[in-house]
Amino acid sequence: MITCFTLVAASLPKSQLAVRASQPLAARQVRAAIAKALVAPVVLVSAASQASPAILDIKGDWVVDDGSAVARVAPCAYEPSRLCAIVIQEVLAPGEESALNQIVVRDIRPTKQGQFSGHYQIGPQKTLPATIKIRSATVLEMKVCMGVFCDTIRLVRRAA
């Protein structure tokens, strides 16, 4: 991995590198400590930015943690720049209405790294705000609130 420090050292003229080698030991140690302090965060940010595209992609099939339904997150038919979650499989309890092939969360869009917002569909013309947080590459948590009452739904990525 190329770090900012590597690039800076490579760009120095050889005459400056020789001067630095001739500096007293204490000065070199101070410079080394400063370089370590500056390089470590750059390496961490670089590693995080390389890993984030895989984690930020929430498209795919997600199973509700109790196994009651599977939702597919994909671009919305009416607005391809946004994502929608559609129920593709469900297990109904007696008396429950089917949500099969219906959009349950619409207008999903990123709000900040690892977090999305959308609208949870509770009726034909009724939605509630939803916040989706990525907990890992295979786990999402969706929080839906009605006033002060909130519910959190945990979803697990279905294995391919």
Tab-separated table of C-alpha atoms in Angstrom:
chain	number	residue	atom	x	y	z
A	1	MET	CA	0.000	0.000	0.000
A	2	ILE	CA	1.322	3.429	-0.894
A	3	THR	CA	1.018	5.932	1.916
A	4	CYS	CA	1.313	9.692	1.941
A	5	PHE	CA	4.645	9.335	3.776
A	6	THR	CA	6.029	7.047	1.050
A	7	LEU	CA	5.081	9.573	-1.611
A	8	VAL	CA	6.693	12.455	0.310
A	9	ALA	CA	9.923	10.496	0.885
A	10	ALA	CA	10.059	9.469	-2.777
A	11	SER	CA	9.636	13.077	-3.894
A	12	LEU	CA	12.559	14.420	-1.827
A	13	PRO	CA	15.802	15.105	-3.696
A	14	LYS	CA	18.680	12.785	-2.730
A	15	SER	CA	20.622	15.757	-1.362
A	16	GLN	CA	17.877	16.353	1.255
A	17	LEU	CA	17.795	12.673	2.206
A	18	ALA	CA	21.559	12.763	2.798
A	19	VAL	CA	21.232	15.916	4.952
A	20	ARG	CA	18.559	14.227	7.043
A	21	ALA	CA	20.793	11.200	7.627
A	22	SER	CA	23.526	13.491	8.954
A	23	GLN	CA	21.218	15.121	11.542
A	24	PRO	CA	21.710	14.299	15.236
A	25	LEU	CA	20.020	11.128	16.492
A	26	ALA	CA	17.495	13.039	18.660
A	27	ALA	CA	16.282	15.111	15.692
A	28	ARG	CA	15.883	11.976	13.560
A	29	GLN	CA	13.915	10.269	16.358
A	30	VAL	CA	11.583	13.277	16.688
A	31	ARG	CA	11.039	13.319	12.924
A	32	ALA	CA	10.384	9.566	12.956
A	33	ALA	CA	7.827	9.930	15.765
A	34	ILE	CA	6.046	12.724	13.900
A	35	ALA	CA	6.066	10.684	10.685
A	36	LYS	CA	4.526	7.676	12.499
A	37	ALA	CA	1.850	9.890	14.037
A	38	LEU	CA	0.971	11.263	10.598
A	39	VAL	CA	1.206	8.004	8.648
A	40	ALA	CA	-0.947	5.809	10.923
A	41	PRO	CA	-4.169	7.820	10.388
A	42	VAL	CA	-3.510	8.026	6.628
A	43	VAL	CA	-3.097	4.240	6.440
A	44	LEU	CA	-6.280	3.682	8.473
A	45	VAL	CA	-8.311	6.105	6.355
A	46	SER	CA	-6.895	4.550	3.191
A	47	ALA	CA	-7.794	1.029	4.338
A	48	ALA	CA	-11.290	2.125	5.373
A	49	SER	CA	-11.944	3.864	2.077
A	50	GLN	CA	-10.832	0.770	0.160
A	51	ALA	CA	-13.182	-1.467	2.204
A	52	SER	CA	-16.212	0.818	2.222
A	53	PRO	CA	-17.657	0.203	-1.287
A	54	ALA	CA	-18.429	-3.438	-0.467
A	55	ILE	CA	-20.047	-2.533	2.846
A	56	LEU	CA	-21.973	0.446	1.477
A	57	ASP	CA	-23.709	-1.680	-1.150
A	58	ILE	CA	-26.964	-2.762	0.479
A	59	LYS	CA	-28.484	-4.112	-2.735
A	60	GLY	CA	-29.471	-7.749	-2.452
A	61	ASP	CA	-31.770	-10.009	-0.474
A	62	TRP	CA	-32.217	-9.454	3.265
A	63	VAL	CA	-33.973	-11.795	5.723
A	64	VAL	CA	-35.854	-10.392	8.716
A	65	ASP	CA	-34.102	-11.883	11.770
A	66	ASP	CA	-37.207	-13.841	12.834
A	67	GLY	CA	-37.396	-15.448	9.361
A	68	SER	CA	-40.859	-14.012	8.636
A	69	ALA	CA	-39.905	-12.326	5.346
A	70	VAL	CA	-37.225	-11.731	2.742
A	71	ALA	CA	-36.910	-8.306	1.126
A	72	ARG	CA	-34.947	-7.471	-2.006
A	73	VAL	CA	-33.204	-4.082	-2.060
A	74	ALA	CA	-32.829	-2.864	-5.640
A	75	PRO	CA	-33.210	0.352	-7.657
A	76	CYS	CA	-36.790	1.666	-7.566
A	77	ALA	CA	-38.712	1.237	-10.840
A	78	TYR	CA	-40.029	4.807	-10.637
A	79	GLU	CA	-36.664	6.400	-9.659
A	80	PRO	CA	-33.589	4.260	-10.455
A	81	SER	CA	-31.251	6.581	-8.504
A	82	ARG	CA	-32.990	5.529	-5.282
A	83	LEU	CA	-33.408	2.094	-3.748
A	84	CYS	CA	-36.578	0.257	-2.743
A	85	ALA	CA	-37.136	-2.862	-0.641
A	86	ILE	CA	-39.725	-5.293	-2.025
A	87	VAL	CA	-41.005	-8.386	-0.187
A	88	ILE	CA	-40.045	-11.431	-2.254
A	89	GLN	CA	-40.830	-14.155	0.278
A	90	GLU	CA	-42.912	-14.298	3.454
A	91	VAL	CA	-44.327	-16.565	6.114
A	92	LEU	CA	-47.776	-15.393	7.190
A	93	ALA	CA	-49.417	-15.964	10.544
A	94	PRO	CA	-53.159	-16.675	10.463
A	95	GLY	CA	-55.091	-13.486	9.642
A	96	GLU	CA	-52.084	-11.508	8.363
A	97	GLU	CA	-52.281	-9.687	5.038
A	98	SER	CA	-49.744	-10.555	2.395
A	99	ALA	CA	-47.111	-7.989	1.412
A	100	LEU	CA	-45.631	-10.232	-1.278
A	101	ASN	CA	-44.243	-8.242	-4.251
A	102	GLN	CA	-45.053	-4.947	-2.544
A	103	ILE	CA	-42.645	-2.117	-1.773
A	104	VAL	CA	-42.135	-1.946	1.995
A	105	VAL	CA	-39.382	0.680	2.062
A	106	ARG	CA	-39.093	3.313	-0.650
A	107	ASP	CA	-36.727	6.146	-1.512
A	108	ILE	CA	-33.729	4.614	0.276
A	109	ARG	CA	-30.761	6.932	-0.097
A	110	PRO	CA	-27.444	7.362	1.725
A	111	THR	CA	-27.330	10.061	4.399
A	112	LYS	CA	-23.810	9.501	5.731
A	113	GLN	CA	-21.286	6.690	5.678
A	114	GLY	CA	-22.927	3.461	6.777
A	115	GLN	CA	-26.395	5.004	7.107
A	116	PHE	CA	-29.402	5.389	4.837
A	117	SER	CA	-32.851	6.904	5.152
A	118	GLY	CA	-36.103	5.952	3.488
A	119	HIS	CA	-39.852	5.685	3.957
A	120	TYR	CA	-41.433	2.574	5.492
A	121	GLN	CA	-44.763	1.872	3.792
A	122	ILE	CA	-47.536	1.128	6.331
A	123	GLY	CA	-50.503	1.700	4.036
A	124	PRO	CA	-51.452	2.711	0.491
A	125	GLN	CA	-50.755	6.410	1.112
A	126	LYS	CA	-49.070	6.239	4.541
A	127	THR	CA	-45.330	6.066	5.232
A	128	LEU	CA	-43.107	6.475	8.270
A	129	PRO	CA	-39.497	7.682	8.278
A	130	ALA	CA	-36.967	4.864	8.425
A	131	THR	CA	-33.251	4.923	9.234
A	132	ILE	CA	-31.105	2.024	8.051
A	133	LYS	CA	-27.686	1.467	9.615
A	134	ILE	CA	-25.078	-0.960	8.361
A	135	ARG	CA	-23.841	-2.997	11.314
A	136	SER	CA	-21.599	-5.262	9.228
A	137	ALA	CA	-21.328	-6.556	5.677
A	138	THR	CA	-24.131	-9.012	6.494
A	139	VAL	CA	-26.306	-7.163	9.050
A	140	LEU	CA	-28.563	-4.106	8.740
A	141	GLU	CA	-30.754	-2.468	11.371
A	142	MET	CA	-33.784	-0.480	10.331
A	143	LYS	CA	-35.393	1.866	12.837
A	144	VAL	CA	-38.942	3.032	12.153
A	145	CYS	CA	-40.634	5.581	14.403
A	146	MET	CA	-44.190	6.819	14.845
A	147	GLY	CA	-43.907	9.815	17.130
A	148	VAL	CA	-41.994	8.696	20.209
A	149	PHE	CA	-42.630	4.982	19.600
A	150	CYS	CA	-39.904	3.235	17.621
A	151	ASP	CA	-39.241	-0.286	16.447
A	152	THR	CA	-35.916	-1.691	15.261
A	153	ILE	CA	-35.873	-4.478	12.696
A	154	ARG	CA	-32.704	-6.492	12.223
A	155	LEU	CA	-31.998	-7.876	8.737
A	156	VAL	CA	-29.390	-10.433	7.722
A	157	ARG	CA	-28.023	-10.710	4.181
A	158	ARG	CA	-29.225	-13.922	2.543
A	159	ALA	CA	-26.400	-16.158	1.423
A	160	ALA	CA	-26.114	-16.404	-2.343
